[in-house]
Tab-separated table of C-alpha atoms and ligand atoms in Angstrom:
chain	number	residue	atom	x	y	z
A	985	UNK	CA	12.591	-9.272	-20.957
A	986	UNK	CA	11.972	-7.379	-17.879
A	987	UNK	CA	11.615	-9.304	-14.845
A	988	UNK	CA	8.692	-10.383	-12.588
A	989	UNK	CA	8.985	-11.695	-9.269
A	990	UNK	CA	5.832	-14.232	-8.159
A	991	UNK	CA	5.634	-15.458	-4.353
A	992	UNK	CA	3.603	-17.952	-3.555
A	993	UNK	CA	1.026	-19.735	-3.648
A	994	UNK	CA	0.866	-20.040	0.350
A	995	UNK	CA	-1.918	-21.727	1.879
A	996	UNK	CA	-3.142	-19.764	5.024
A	997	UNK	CA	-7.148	-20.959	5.579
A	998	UNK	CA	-9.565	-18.764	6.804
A	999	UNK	CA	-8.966	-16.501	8.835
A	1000	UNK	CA	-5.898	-15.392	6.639
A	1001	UNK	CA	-3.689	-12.085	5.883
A	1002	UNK	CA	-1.074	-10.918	3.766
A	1003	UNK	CA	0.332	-7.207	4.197
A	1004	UNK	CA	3.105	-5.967	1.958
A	1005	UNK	CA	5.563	-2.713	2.852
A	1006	UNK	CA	5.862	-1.215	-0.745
A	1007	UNK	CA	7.360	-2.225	-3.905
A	1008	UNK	CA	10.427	0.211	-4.841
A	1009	UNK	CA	14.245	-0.048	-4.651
A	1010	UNK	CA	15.127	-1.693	-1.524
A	1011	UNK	CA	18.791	-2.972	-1.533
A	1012	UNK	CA	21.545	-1.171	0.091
A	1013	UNK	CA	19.030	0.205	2.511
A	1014	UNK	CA	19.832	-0.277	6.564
A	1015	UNK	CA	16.333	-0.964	8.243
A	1016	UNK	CA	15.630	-4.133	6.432
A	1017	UNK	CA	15.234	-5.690	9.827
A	1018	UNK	CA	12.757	-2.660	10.949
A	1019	UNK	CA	10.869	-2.929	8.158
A	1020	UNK	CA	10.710	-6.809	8.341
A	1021	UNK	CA	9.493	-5.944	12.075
A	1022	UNK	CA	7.014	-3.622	10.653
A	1023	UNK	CA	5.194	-6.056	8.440
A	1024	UNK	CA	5.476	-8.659	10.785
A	1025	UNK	CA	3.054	-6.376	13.499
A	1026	UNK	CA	1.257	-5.793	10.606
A	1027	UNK	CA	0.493	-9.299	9.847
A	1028	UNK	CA	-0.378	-10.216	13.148
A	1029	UNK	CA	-2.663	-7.168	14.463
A	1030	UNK	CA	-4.693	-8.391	10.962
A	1031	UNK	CA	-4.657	-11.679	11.968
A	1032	UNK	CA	-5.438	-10.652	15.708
A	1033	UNK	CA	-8.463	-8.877	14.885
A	1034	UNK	CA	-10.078	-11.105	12.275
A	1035	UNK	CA	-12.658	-12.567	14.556
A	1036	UNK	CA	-14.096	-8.964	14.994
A	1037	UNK	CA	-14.936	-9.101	11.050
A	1038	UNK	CA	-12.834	-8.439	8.058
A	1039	UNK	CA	-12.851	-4.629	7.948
A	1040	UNK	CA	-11.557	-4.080	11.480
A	1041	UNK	CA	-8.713	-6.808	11.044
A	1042	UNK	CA	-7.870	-5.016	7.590
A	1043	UNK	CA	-7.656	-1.795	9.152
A	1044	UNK	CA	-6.300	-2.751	12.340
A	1045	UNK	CA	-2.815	-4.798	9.923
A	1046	UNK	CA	-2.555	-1.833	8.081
A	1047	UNK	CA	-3.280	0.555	11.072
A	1048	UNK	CA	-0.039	-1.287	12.421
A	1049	UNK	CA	1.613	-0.682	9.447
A	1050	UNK	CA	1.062	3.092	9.434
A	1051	UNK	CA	2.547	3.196	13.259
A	1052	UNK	CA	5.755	1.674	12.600
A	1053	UNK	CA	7.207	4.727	11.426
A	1054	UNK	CA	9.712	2.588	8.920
A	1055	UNK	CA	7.065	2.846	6.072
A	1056	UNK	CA	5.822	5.144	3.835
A	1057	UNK	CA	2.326	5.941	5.385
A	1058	UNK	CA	0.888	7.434	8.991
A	1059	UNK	CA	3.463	8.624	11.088
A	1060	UNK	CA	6.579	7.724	8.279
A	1061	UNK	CA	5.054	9.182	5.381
A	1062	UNK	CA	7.273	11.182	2.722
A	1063	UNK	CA	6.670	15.036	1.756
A	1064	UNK	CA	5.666	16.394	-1.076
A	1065	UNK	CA	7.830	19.334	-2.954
A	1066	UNK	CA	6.908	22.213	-0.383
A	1067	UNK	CA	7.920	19.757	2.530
A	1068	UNK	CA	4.104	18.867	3.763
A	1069	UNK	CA	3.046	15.628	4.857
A	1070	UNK	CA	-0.388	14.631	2.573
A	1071	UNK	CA	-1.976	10.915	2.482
A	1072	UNK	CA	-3.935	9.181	1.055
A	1073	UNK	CA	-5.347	5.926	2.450
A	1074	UNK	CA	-8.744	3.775	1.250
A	1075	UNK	CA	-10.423	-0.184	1.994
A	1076	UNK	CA	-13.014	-1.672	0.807
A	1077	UNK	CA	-15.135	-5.100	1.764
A	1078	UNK	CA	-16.682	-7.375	-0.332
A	1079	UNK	CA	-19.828	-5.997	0.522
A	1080	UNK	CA	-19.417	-3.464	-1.785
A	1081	UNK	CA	-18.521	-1.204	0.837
A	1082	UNK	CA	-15.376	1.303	0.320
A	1083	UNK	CA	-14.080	4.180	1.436
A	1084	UNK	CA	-10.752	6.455	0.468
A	1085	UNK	CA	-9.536	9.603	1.735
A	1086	UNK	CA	-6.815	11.698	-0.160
A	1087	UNK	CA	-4.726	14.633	0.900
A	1088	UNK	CA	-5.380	14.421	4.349
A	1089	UNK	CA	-2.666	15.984	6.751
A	1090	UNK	CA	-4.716	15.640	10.230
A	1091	UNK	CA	-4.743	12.227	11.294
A	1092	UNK	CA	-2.002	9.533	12.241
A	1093	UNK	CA	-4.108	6.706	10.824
A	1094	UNK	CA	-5.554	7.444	7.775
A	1095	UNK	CA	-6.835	4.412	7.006
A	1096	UNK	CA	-9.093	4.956	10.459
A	1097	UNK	CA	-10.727	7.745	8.224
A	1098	UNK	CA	-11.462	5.891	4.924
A	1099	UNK	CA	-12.584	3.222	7.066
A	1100	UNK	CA	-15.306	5.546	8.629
A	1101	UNK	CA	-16.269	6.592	4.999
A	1102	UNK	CA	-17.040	3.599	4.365
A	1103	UNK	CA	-19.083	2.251	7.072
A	1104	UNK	CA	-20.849	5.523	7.535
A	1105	UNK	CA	-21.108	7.675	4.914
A	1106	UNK	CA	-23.299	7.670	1.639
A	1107	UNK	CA	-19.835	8.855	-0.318
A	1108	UNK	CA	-16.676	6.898	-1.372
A	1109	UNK	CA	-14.066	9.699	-1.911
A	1110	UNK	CA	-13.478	12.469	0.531
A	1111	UNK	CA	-10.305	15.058	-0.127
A	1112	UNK	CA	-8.483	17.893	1.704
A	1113	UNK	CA	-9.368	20.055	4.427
A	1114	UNK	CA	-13.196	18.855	4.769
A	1115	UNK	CA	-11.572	15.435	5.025
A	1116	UNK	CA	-9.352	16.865	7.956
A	1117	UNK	CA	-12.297	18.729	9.413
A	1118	UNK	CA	-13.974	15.656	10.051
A	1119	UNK	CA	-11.186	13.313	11.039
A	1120	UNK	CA	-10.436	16.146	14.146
A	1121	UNK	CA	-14.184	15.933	14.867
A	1122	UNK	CA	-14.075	12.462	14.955
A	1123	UNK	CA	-11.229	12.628	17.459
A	1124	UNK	CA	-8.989	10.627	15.443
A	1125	UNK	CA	-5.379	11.117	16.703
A	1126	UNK	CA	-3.169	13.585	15.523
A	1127	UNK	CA	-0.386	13.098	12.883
A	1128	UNK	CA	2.855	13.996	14.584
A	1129	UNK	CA	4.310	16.234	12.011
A	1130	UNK	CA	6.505	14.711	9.498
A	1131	UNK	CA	9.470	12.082	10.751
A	1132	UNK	CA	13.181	12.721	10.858
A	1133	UNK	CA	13.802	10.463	8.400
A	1134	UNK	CA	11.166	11.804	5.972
A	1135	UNK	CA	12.752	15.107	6.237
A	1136	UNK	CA	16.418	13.942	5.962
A	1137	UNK	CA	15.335	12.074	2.543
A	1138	UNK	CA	13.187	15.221	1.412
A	1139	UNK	CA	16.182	17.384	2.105
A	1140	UNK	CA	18.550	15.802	0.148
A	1141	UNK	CA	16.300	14.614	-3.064
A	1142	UNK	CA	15.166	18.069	-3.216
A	1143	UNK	CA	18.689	19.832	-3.210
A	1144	UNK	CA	19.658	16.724	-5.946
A	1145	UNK	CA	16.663	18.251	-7.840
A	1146	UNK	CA	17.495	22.073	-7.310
A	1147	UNK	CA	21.161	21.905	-8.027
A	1148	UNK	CA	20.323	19.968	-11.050
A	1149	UNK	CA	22.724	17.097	-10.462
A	1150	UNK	CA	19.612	15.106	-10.912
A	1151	UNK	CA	17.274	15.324	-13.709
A	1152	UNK	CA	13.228	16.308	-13.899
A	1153	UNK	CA	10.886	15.192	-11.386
A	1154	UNK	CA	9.416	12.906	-13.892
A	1155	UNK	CA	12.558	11.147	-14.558
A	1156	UNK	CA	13.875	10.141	-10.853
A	1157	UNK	CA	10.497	9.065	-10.435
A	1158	UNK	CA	11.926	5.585	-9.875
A	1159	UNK	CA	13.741	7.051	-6.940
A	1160	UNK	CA	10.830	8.513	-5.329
A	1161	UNK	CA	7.696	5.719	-4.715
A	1162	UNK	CA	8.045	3.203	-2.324
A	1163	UNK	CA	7.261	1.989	1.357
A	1164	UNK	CA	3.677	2.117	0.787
A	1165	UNK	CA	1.659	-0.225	3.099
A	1166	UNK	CA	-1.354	-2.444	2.009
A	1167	UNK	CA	-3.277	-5.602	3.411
A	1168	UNK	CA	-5.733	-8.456	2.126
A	1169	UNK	CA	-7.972	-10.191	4.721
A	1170	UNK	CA	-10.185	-13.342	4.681
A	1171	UNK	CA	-12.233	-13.576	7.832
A	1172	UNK	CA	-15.153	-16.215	8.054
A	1173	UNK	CA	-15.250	-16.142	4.098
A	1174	UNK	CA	-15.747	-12.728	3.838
A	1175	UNK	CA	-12.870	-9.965	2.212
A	1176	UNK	CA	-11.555	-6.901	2.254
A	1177	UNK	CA	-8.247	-4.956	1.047
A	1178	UNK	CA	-6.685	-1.810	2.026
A	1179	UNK	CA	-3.838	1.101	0.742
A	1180	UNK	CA	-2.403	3.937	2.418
A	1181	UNK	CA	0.413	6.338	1.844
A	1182	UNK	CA	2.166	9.234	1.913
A	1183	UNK	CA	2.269	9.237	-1.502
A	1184	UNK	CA	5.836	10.149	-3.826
A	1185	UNK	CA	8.435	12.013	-2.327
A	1186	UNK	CA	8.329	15.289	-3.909
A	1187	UNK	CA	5.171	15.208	-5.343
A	1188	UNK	CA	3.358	17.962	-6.329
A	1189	UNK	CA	1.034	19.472	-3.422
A	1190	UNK	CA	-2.861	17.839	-3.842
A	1191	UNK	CA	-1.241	15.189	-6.371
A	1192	UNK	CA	-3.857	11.771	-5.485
A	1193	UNK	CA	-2.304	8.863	-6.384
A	1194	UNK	CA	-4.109	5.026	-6.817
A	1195	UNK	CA	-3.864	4.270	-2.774
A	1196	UNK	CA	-7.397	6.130	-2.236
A	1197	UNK	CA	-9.121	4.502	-4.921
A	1198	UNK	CA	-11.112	1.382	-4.965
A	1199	UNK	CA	-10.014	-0.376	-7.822
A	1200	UNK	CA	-7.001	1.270	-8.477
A	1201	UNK	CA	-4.843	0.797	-5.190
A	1202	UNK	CA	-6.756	-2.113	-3.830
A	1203	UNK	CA	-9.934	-4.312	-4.993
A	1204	UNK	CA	-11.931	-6.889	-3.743
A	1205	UNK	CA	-14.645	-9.346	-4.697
A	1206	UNK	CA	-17.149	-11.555	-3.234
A	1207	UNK	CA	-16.536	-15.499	-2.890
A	1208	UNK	CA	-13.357	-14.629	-5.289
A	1209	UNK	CA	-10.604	-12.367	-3.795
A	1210	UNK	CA	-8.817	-9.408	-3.002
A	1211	UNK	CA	-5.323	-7.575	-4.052
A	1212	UNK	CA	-3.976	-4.214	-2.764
A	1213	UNK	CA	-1.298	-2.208	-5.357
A	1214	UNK	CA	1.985	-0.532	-4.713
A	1215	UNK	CA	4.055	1.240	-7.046
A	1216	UNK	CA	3.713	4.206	-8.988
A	1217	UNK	CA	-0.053	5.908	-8.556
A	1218	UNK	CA	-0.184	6.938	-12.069
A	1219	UNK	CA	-0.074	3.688	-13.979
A	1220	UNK	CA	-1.795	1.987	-10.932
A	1221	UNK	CA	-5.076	3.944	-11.698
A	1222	UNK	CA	-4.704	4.002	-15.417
A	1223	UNK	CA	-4.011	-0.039	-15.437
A	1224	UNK	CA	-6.242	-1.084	-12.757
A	1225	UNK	CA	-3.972	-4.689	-11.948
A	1226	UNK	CA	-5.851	-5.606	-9.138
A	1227	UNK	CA	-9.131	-5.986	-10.677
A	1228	UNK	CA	-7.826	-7.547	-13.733
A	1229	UNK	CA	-6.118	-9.748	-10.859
A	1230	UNK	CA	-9.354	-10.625	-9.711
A	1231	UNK	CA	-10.751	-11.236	-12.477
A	1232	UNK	CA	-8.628	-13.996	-13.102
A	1233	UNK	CA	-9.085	-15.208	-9.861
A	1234	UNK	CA	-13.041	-15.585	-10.732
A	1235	UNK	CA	-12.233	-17.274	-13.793
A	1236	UNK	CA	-10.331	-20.371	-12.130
A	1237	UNK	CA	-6.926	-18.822	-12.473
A	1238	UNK	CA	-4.900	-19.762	-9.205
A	1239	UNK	CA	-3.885	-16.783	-7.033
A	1240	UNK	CA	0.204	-17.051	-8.130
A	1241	UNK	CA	-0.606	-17.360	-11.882
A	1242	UNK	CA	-3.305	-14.482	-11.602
A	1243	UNK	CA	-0.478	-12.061	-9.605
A	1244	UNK	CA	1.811	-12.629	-12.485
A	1245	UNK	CA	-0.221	-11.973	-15.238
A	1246	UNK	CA	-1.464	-8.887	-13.730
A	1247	UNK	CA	2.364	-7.659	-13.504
A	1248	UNK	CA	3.426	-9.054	-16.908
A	1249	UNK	CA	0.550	-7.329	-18.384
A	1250	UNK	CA	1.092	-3.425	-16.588
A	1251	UNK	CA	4.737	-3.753	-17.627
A	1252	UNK	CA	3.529	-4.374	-21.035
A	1253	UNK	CA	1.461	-1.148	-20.970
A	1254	UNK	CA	4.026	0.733	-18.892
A	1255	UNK	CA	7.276	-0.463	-18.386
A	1256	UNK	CA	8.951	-2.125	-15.546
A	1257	UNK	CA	10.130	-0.846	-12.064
A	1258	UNK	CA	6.598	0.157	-11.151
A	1259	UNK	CA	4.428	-2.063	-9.665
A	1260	UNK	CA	4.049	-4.943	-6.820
A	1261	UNK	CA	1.069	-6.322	-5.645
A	1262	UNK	CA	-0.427	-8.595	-3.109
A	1263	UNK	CA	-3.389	-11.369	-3.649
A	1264	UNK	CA	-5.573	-13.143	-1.372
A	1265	UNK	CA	-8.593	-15.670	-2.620
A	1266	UNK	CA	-11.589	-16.471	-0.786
A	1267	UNK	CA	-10.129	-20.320	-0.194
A	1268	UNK	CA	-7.173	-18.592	1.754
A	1269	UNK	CA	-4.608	-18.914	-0.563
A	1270	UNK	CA	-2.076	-16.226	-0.625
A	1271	UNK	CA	0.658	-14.425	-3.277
A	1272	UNK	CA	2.298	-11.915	-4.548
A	1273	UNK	CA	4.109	-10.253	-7.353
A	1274	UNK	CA	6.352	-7.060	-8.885
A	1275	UNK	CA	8.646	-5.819	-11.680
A	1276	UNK	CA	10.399	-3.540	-8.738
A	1277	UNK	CA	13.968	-4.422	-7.147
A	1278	UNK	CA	12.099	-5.662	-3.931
A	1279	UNK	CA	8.788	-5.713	-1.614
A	1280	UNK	CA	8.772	-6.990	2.308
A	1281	UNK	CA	5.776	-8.992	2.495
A	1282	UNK	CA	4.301	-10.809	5.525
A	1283	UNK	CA	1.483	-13.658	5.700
A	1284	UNK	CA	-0.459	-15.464	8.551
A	1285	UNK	CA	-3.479	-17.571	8.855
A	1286	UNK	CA	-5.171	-20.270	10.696
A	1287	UNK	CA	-3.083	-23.189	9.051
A	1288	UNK	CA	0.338	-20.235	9.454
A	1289	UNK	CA	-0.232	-18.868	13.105
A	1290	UNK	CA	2.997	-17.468	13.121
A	1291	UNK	CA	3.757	-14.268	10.774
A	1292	UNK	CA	6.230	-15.215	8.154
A	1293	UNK	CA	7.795	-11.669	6.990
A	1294	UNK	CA	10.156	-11.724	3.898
A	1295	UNK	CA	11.630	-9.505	1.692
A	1296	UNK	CA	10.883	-10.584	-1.922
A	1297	UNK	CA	13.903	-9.392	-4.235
A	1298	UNK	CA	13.632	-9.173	-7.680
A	1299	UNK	CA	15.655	-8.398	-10.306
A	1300	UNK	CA	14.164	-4.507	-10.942
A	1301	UNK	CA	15.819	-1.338	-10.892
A	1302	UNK	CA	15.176	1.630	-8.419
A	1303	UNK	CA	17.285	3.615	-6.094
A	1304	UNK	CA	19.758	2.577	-3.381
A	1305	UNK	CA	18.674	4.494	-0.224
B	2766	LIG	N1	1.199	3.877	-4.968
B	2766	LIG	C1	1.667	4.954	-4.140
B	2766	LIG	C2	1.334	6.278	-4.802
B	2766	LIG	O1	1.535	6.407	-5.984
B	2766	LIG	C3	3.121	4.941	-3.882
B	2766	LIG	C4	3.731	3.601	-3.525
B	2766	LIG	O2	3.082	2.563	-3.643
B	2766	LIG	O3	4.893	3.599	-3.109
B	2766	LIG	O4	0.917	7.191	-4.118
């Protein structure tokens, strides 16, 4: 029986937030108190911002997120085989309102970009160098060029891979995901939900994964709820847990009950160690699940004023790192 960590339910109220720092294999790793930092900013810039409206404090959490350099998006994001930083990031509001961009290398906040998609263009999904193009016109900030860390890891997983002391690409795949960032918000009843990432180490160059796409990496619905994904892109967009998270949620399932079944049922389809996943309703109840060996979450709200960051362990597999 493979295993499935739920936390929660947390009540937060309205406004509330919940961010999460990526499912994947976390034990054994040093920066657990970085990373707990990380969410905790994260948390609180959401919570910060929510009287501007729900799309700026979404983007503003996860915004945080991408600055902390610990995670796995913005300024910390991984590289793919050829050693090239490429994100992807996406929101969307429960005004049916999204926005993703994928393979973008110019800006330090992503999520800044899909966020303009959203609010201003008549398009969803923008990729690649047009993306870039129009991020630098914008004058979004830079990205900084990929982190010492990022390289360090990239290094080493890629001479495991060359010298053949590890197997194929597809089979350390549970080494490679992780750190991703993502955020639900509830601000004055209304929603929203966020991804962004660099991706999987040592992914192929222009591989998109499920953080760009509304309904894949993150989901939202009026009056009901909202639920941003981490794990492995691939089953993510072919198993679509948040909406069938949601969907629950609109049928009277409570938020820690709906999280579960949403992971029991995408380990069913694809096995375990692959996906975690955050969930916010519209009464401001908060929770979250995964079949991975950990995920730092982070919640806040009017009845939780101060950010409670945790790391959820579980009993998955994944990589030491
Ligand atoms: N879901 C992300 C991707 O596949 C990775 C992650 O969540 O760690 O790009």
């Amino acid at each position: 029986m493979a295993s499935i960590t739920v936390y929660g339910p947390v009540r937060l109220g309205d406004p509330a937030v919940i961010v999460h720092g990526g499912a994947g294999g976390w034990r054994g790793i040093s920066r657990i108190e970085e990373v707990l930092g990380a969410v905790r900013a994260g948390a609180a810039a959401g919570l910060h911002h929510a009287r501007k409206g729900v799309l700026e404090a979404v983007v503003e959490a996860v915004a945080a997120l991408e600055d902390s350099g610990v995670l796995n998006a913005g300024i910390g994001s991984v590289l793919t085989y050829d050693g090239r930083v490429e994100m992807d990031a996406g929101v969307m509001t429960d005004a049916t309102q999204a926005g993703g961009v994928a393979v973008v290398t110019y800006p330090r906040n992503p999520v800044r970009l899909a966020a303009y998609v959203a609010r201003e263009l008549p398009h969803v999904l923008l990729a690649g160098p047009a993306a870039d193009e129009l991020a630098q016109r914008l004058g979004l900030e830079k990205h900084p060029g990929p982190s010492p860390r990022a390289l360090e890891r990239w290094k080493t997983l890629r001479e495991k891979l060359r010298s053949g002391e590890g197997p194929s690409w597809a089979r350390v795949i549970h080494e490679l995901y992780g750190d991703t960032v993502g955020a639900v918000v509830l601000s004055a009843g209304r929603l929203a939900a966020s991804a962004s990432t660099g991706g999987i180490v040592l992914k192929h160059a222009g591989r998109i994964g499920d953080s760009p796409v509304p309904g894949a990496g993150f989901y939202v619905e009026r009056g009901v709820g909202g639920c941003s994904a981490t794990g492995i892109g691939e089953t993510i967009l072919l198993g679509r847990p948040c909406v069938y998270a949601v969907e629950l949620i609109a049928e009277g399932v409570p938020v820690e009950e709906a999280a579960r079944a949403a992971v029991a049922r995408h380990t069913q389809l694809f096995g375990s160690d692959n996906l975690g996943i955050i969930v916010l309703d519209a009464k401001g109840y908060a929770a979250a699940a995964m079949n991975t060996q950990g995920m730092p979450i982070a919640v806040a709200g009017q009845l939780k004023p101060n950010v409670e960051p945790l790391m959820l362990w579980g009993g998955g597999g994944g990589a030491e790192r």
